[in-house]
Short mmCIF file of C-alpha atoms in Angstrom, two decimals:
data_model
loop_
_atom_site.label_atom_id
_atom_site.label_comp_id
_atom_site.label_asym_id
_atom_site.label_seq_id
_atom_site.Cartn_x
_atom_site.Cartn_y
_atom_site.Cartn_z
CA UNK A 1 -74.69 -127.98 -3.86
CA UNK A 2 -75.84 -130.13 -6.32
CA UNK A 3 -74.05 -133.19 -4.34
CA UNK A 4 -75.10 -131.82 -0.82
CA UNK A 5 -78.58 -132.18 -1.99
CA UNK A 6 -78.20 -135.71 -3.30
CA UNK A 7 -76.20 -136.62 0.05
CA UNK A 8 -79.13 -135.24 1.72
CA UNK A 9 -81.98 -136.99 0.08
CA UNK A 10 -80.15 -140.68 0.51
CA UNK A 11 -79.24 -139.76 4.19
CA UNK A 12 -83.35 -139.08 4.30
CA UNK A 13 -83.95 -142.20 2.58
CA UNK A 14 -81.38 -144.21 4.55
CA UNK A 15 -83.04 -142.66 7.68
CA UNK A 16 -86.40 -143.40 6.94
CA UNK A 17 -85.82 -147.13 5.83
CA UNK A 18 -83.47 -147.78 9.31
CA UNK A 19 -86.45 -145.78 11.26
CA UNK A 20 -89.48 -147.79 9.62
CA UNK A 21 -87.48 -151.51 10.16
CA UNK A 22 -86.77 -150.31 14.13
CA UNK A 23 -90.15 -149.54 14.39
CA UNK A 24 -91.22 -153.01 12.67
CA UNK A 25 -88.93 -155.18 14.55
CA UNK A 26 -90.17 -154.16 18.26
CA UNK A 27 -93.72 -154.68 16.94
CA UNK A 28 -93.84 -158.67 17.41
CA UNK A 29 -95.75 -160.53 15.04
CA UNK A 30 -98.65 -162.37 16.83
CA UNK A 31 -98.79 -165.57 18.58
CA UNK A 32 -101.75 -166.61 15.96
CA UNK A 33 -99.43 -166.08 13.34
CA UNK A 34 -96.35 -167.31 14.08
CA UNK A 35 -97.06 -170.42 12.18
CA UNK A 36 -97.76 -168.83 8.70
CA UNK A 37 -95.03 -166.54 9.57
CA UNK A 38 -91.95 -169.22 9.21
CA UNK A 39 -94.25 -170.95 6.75
CA UNK A 40 -93.72 -167.82 5.07
CA UNK A 41 -90.55 -167.15 5.38
CA UNK A 42 -89.17 -170.72 3.84
CA UNK A 43 -88.51 -169.57 0.49
CA UNK A 44 -85.97 -171.84 -1.30
CA UNK A 45 -85.06 -170.42 -4.07
CA UNK A 46 -81.26 -169.31 -2.93
CA UNK A 47 -80.78 -172.09 -0.67
CA UNK A 48 -83.62 -174.50 -1.89
CA UNK A 49 -84.46 -178.21 -2.63
CA UNK A 50 -88.40 -178.40 -2.75
CA UNK A 51 -87.68 -181.99 -3.74
CA UNK A 52 -84.82 -183.80 -1.48
CA UNK A 53 -84.56 -186.27 -4.03
CA UNK A 54 -83.26 -183.91 -6.62
CA UNK A 55 -79.81 -182.32 -6.95
CA UNK A 56 -79.41 -179.47 -4.96
CA UNK A 57 -76.61 -176.76 -5.58
CA UNK A 58 -74.58 -177.54 -2.94
CA UNK A 59 -74.58 -180.98 -4.12
CA UNK A 60 -73.41 -179.91 -7.74
CA UNK A 61 -70.85 -178.48 -6.25
CA UNK A 62 -69.43 -181.47 -4.17
CA UNK A 63 -70.07 -183.41 -7.31
CA UNK A 64 -67.57 -181.24 -9.57
CA UNK A 65 -64.71 -181.47 -7.12
CA UNK A 66 -65.03 -185.26 -7.40
CA UNK A 67 -64.67 -184.98 -11.04
CA UNK A 68 -60.97 -184.89 -11.90
CA UNK A 69 -60.04 -183.74 -15.42
CA UNK B 1 -103.24 -145.53 -24.56
CA UNK B 2 -106.70 -146.19 -23.27
CA UNK B 3 -106.48 -147.77 -19.31
CA UNK B 4 -108.10 -150.73 -20.58
CA UNK B 5 -105.55 -151.13 -22.99
CA UNK B 6 -103.06 -150.52 -20.26
CA UNK B 7 -104.02 -152.86 -17.84
CA UNK B 8 -104.25 -155.67 -20.22
CA UNK B 9 -101.09 -154.97 -21.93
CA UNK B 10 -99.32 -154.88 -18.98
CA UNK B 11 -101.28 -158.00 -17.15
CA UNK B 12 -100.91 -159.96 -20.45
CA UNK B 13 -98.96 -159.05 -23.47
CA UNK B 14 -95.86 -157.48 -21.57
CA UNK B 15 -96.43 -159.75 -17.88
CA UNK B 16 -93.49 -159.05 -15.87
CA UNK B 17 -93.00 -162.07 -15.28
CA UNK B 18 -92.61 -163.82 -18.06
CA UNK B 19 -91.86 -161.34 -20.58
CA UNK B 20 -89.65 -159.03 -18.94
CA UNK B 21 -88.34 -161.87 -16.15
CA UNK B 22 -88.70 -159.69 -12.99
CA UNK B 23 -89.93 -161.05 -9.93
CA UNK B 24 -88.36 -164.43 -10.86
CA UNK B 25 -87.09 -165.29 -7.33
CA UNK B 26 -90.06 -165.38 -5.41
CA UNK B 27 -91.90 -166.82 -8.50
CA UNK B 28 -90.18 -170.14 -7.88
CA UNK B 29 -89.12 -169.70 -4.36
CA UNK B 30 -93.34 -169.61 -3.44
CA UNK B 31 -95.09 -171.04 -6.01
CA UNK B 32 -94.97 -174.97 -4.43
CA UNK B 33 -98.22 -174.14 -2.33
CA UNK B 34 -101.49 -172.67 -3.52
CA UNK B 35 -102.20 -171.19 -0.38
CA UNK B 36 -99.02 -169.37 -0.71
CA UNK B 37 -99.38 -167.81 -4.20
CA UNK B 38 -102.67 -166.60 -3.57
CA UNK B 39 -101.02 -164.80 -0.80
CA UNK B 40 -98.08 -163.95 -1.96
CA UNK B 41 -100.53 -162.50 -5.64
CA UNK B 42 -102.40 -160.08 -3.68
CA UNK B 43 -99.35 -159.16 -1.39
CA UNK B 44 -97.09 -157.74 -4.55
CA UNK B 45 -100.60 -156.13 -5.89
CA UNK B 46 -100.88 -154.26 -2.61
CA UNK B 47 -97.20 -153.70 -2.36
CA UNK B 48 -96.72 -152.79 -6.62
CA UNK B 49 -99.88 -150.04 -6.02
CA UNK B 50 -98.84 -148.53 -2.94
CA UNK B 51 -94.92 -148.28 -4.28
CA UNK B 52 -96.29 -146.45 -7.17
CA UNK B 53 -98.26 -143.87 -5.19
CA UNK B 54 -95.41 -142.50 -3.58
CA UNK B 55 -92.40 -143.27 -6.41
CA UNK B 56 -94.22 -141.41 -9.30
CA UNK B 57 -94.91 -138.29 -7.38
CA UNK B 58 -91.48 -138.60 -5.98
CA UNK B 59 -90.12 -138.69 -9.32
CA UNK B 60 -91.38 -136.35 -11.12
CA UNK B 61 -92.36 -133.58 -8.54
CA UNK B 62 -89.27 -133.73 -6.40
CA UNK B 63 -86.20 -135.78 -8.36
CA UNK B 64 -86.84 -134.14 -11.54
CA UNK B 65 -87.57 -130.33 -10.70
CA UNK B 66 -84.15 -130.43 -8.83
CA UNK B 67 -82.34 -132.21 -11.61
CA UNK B 68 -81.36 -135.39 -9.84
CA UNK B 69 -83.23 -137.76 -11.36
CA UNK B 70 -80.17 -140.25 -12.04
CA UNK B 71 -80.67 -141.38 -8.59
CA UNK B 72 -84.18 -142.49 -8.69
CA UNK B 73 -83.31 -146.44 -8.45
CA UNK B 74 -81.36 -145.95 -5.21
CA UNK B 75 -84.06 -143.38 -3.77
CA UNK B 76 -87.28 -145.82 -5.33
CA UNK B 77 -85.39 -148.88 -3.61
CA UNK B 78 -85.09 -146.87 0.08
CA UNK B 79 -88.23 -145.77 -0.73
CA UNK B 80 -90.15 -149.03 -1.57
CA UNK B 81 -87.97 -151.14 1.11
CA UNK B 82 -89.38 -148.26 4.07
CA UNK B 83 -92.36 -148.68 2.45
CA UNK B 84 -92.75 -152.79 2.51
CA UNK B 85 -91.72 -152.26 6.42
CA UNK B 86 -94.21 -149.56 7.39
CA UNK B 87 -96.90 -151.63 5.81
CA UNK B 88 -96.26 -154.76 7.61
CA UNK B 89 -95.86 -153.17 10.55
CA UNK B 90 -99.04 -151.31 10.06
CA UNK B 91 -100.54 -154.93 9.62
CA UNK B 92 -99.28 -156.45 11.75
CA UNK B 93 -100.42 -153.95 14.72
CA UNK B 94 -104.02 -153.56 13.42
CA UNK B 95 -105.31 -156.92 11.54
CA UNK B 96 -104.18 -159.97 12.46
CA UNK B 97 -106.12 -161.67 10.03
CA UNK B 98 -105.04 -160.01 7.18
CA UNK B 99 -101.64 -160.03 8.31
CA UNK B 100 -101.76 -163.84 8.73
CA UNK B 101 -102.97 -164.20 4.54
CA UNK B 102 -100.79 -160.79 3.40
CA UNK B 103 -98.64 -159.27 5.79
CA UNK B 104 -96.98 -162.88 6.42
CA UNK B 105 -95.26 -162.30 3.25
CA UNK B 106 -94.50 -158.68 3.11
CA UNK B 107 -90.41 -159.84 3.98
CA UNK B 108 -90.34 -161.29 0.71
CA UNK B 109 -91.22 -158.48 -1.51
CA UNK B 110 -88.93 -155.81 0.12
CA UNK B 111 -86.40 -156.60 -1.94
CA UNK B 112 -88.31 -158.00 -4.97
CA UNK B 113 -87.39 -156.90 -8.36
CA UNK B 114 -90.81 -156.69 -10.17
CA UNK B 115 -91.74 -153.56 -7.48
CA UNK B 116 -88.96 -151.66 -8.37
CA UNK B 117 -88.92 -152.75 -11.74
CA UNK B 118 -92.70 -151.38 -12.45
CA UNK B 119 -91.58 -147.92 -10.14
CA UNK B 120 -88.33 -147.54 -12.66
CA UNK B 121 -90.87 -148.40 -15.77
CA UNK B 122 -93.67 -146.41 -14.82
CA UNK B 123 -91.13 -143.26 -14.63
CA UNK B 124 -89.16 -143.80 -17.91
CA UNK B 125 -92.83 -144.58 -20.06
CA UNK B 126 -94.20 -141.14 -20.78
CA UNK B 127 -97.50 -141.80 -18.35
CA UNK B 128 -99.74 -139.50 -16.43
CA UNK B 129 -100.49 -140.25 -12.71
CA UNK B 130 -103.86 -142.06 -13.43
CA UNK B 131 -102.08 -144.33 -16.14
CA UNK B 132 -99.39 -145.26 -13.90
CA UNK B 133 -101.50 -146.34 -11.53
CA UNK B 134 -103.79 -148.65 -13.97
CA UNK B 135 -100.63 -150.08 -15.05
CA UNK B 136 -99.15 -150.68 -11.94
CA UNK B 137 -102.43 -152.62 -11.09
CA UNK B 138 -101.94 -154.77 -14.37
CA UNK B 139 -98.59 -155.51 -13.55
CA UNK B 140 -99.63 -157.03 -10.07
CA UNK B 141 -102.52 -158.75 -11.42
CA UNK B 142 -100.15 -160.08 -13.96
CA UNK B 143 -97.82 -161.40 -11.49
CA UNK B 144 -100.34 -162.74 -9.64
CA UNK B 145 -102.19 -164.48 -12.81
CA UNK B 146 -99.00 -166.38 -13.90
CA UNK B 147 -97.60 -167.06 -9.91
CA UNK B 148 -101.47 -169.28 -9.33
CA UNK B 149 -100.98 -170.66 -12.44
CA UNK B 150 -97.62 -172.09 -12.28
CA UNK B 151 -98.41 -173.30 -8.65
CA UNK B 152 -101.43 -175.30 -10.67
CA UNK B 153 -99.28 -176.79 -12.79
CA UNK B 154 -95.88 -177.48 -10.23
CA UNK B 155 -98.70 -179.01 -7.96
CA UNK B 156 -99.61 -181.89 -10.80
CA UNK B 157 -96.10 -181.88 -11.68
CA UNK B 158 -95.65 -183.87 -8.15
CA UNK B 159 -97.88 -186.45 -8.98
CA UNK B 160 -96.49 -187.13 -12.26
CA UNK B 161 -93.21 -189.38 -12.96
CA UNK B 162 -90.35 -186.65 -14.28
CA UNK B 163 -86.71 -188.01 -14.84
CA UNK B 164 -84.49 -187.22 -11.88
CA UNK B 165 -82.44 -184.88 -13.73
CA UNK B 166 -85.23 -182.50 -14.28
CA UNK B 167 -86.97 -183.57 -10.67
CA UNK B 168 -87.54 -180.29 -8.68
CA UNK B 169 -85.81 -176.68 -10.16
CA UNK B 170 -85.48 -178.07 -13.58
CA UNK B 171 -88.70 -178.95 -14.43
CA UNK B 172 -90.30 -175.50 -13.07
CA UNK B 173 -87.38 -173.72 -14.93
CA UNK B 174 -89.16 -175.63 -18.48
CA UNK B 175 -92.45 -175.40 -17.19
CA UNK B 176 -91.85 -171.67 -17.17
CA UNK B 177 -90.08 -171.19 -20.12
CA UNK B 178 -93.37 -173.01 -22.02
CA UNK B 179 -95.70 -170.70 -20.43
CA UNK B 180 -93.66 -167.66 -22.01
CA UNK B 181 -93.51 -168.94 -25.09
CA UNK B 182 -97.40 -169.48 -24.54
CA UNK B 183 -98.10 -166.14 -23.69
CA UNK B 184 -95.36 -165.03 -26.57
CA UNK B 185 -98.35 -165.65 -28.69
CA UNK B 186 -100.13 -162.37 -26.96
CA UNK B 187 -97.69 -160.29 -28.36
CA UNK B 188 -99.25 -157.99 -30.66
CA UNK B 189 -102.60 -158.02 -29.80
CA UNK B 190 -102.40 -154.54 -28.71
#
């Protein structure tokens, strides 16, 4: 019985998320906010370089490949 | 513990970023421009407060009575993500100016572990609803304070000569570590 309650709740939450995501996708970003929106989405922690002169994760991997042990 | 003590404790002593290491992705990713960090800080305060308003009663009055409190993590993740989508939709639809200053950062917060961390901490500690909201407000303010301070330091670092090996993220990590050490000095204040 408890398994059914859990499955019901989790399904409800998933549908809630999908529903809100769908609705949110249907409302377009206002034209006047597009630039600010794109700028805000440029969070570069995972695919960074804030400073192009510094070493990126990709550069480090390539460097490691070149190093012969 | 009084509400003021909870607020100060959540904001400075048990800061979510520097003491609990939550929300580091946006902390490092967005803290390069002062304009961005102010918007991000405000967005985090709003989302943490809204998520606590929903998740605390959900846990206390739905999950606990049904004896399924162990699904709190997955339930909170989905509820917070839905809440963020809904908030973004409403702001986008009804207030362009608010969306420009705050709403554009909401997609980055949908998966921010600081928000989830505050929601989970609130239900794990014996907080009342008001205390939980105060804790959430303090955590949000703490995040905003730290990210704004950190951005100010990073902006200054751009104008000084840093060794090449430390440029960019390494010096940012060292700076964050030093800030965390400084904030550790506040431990035991309350």
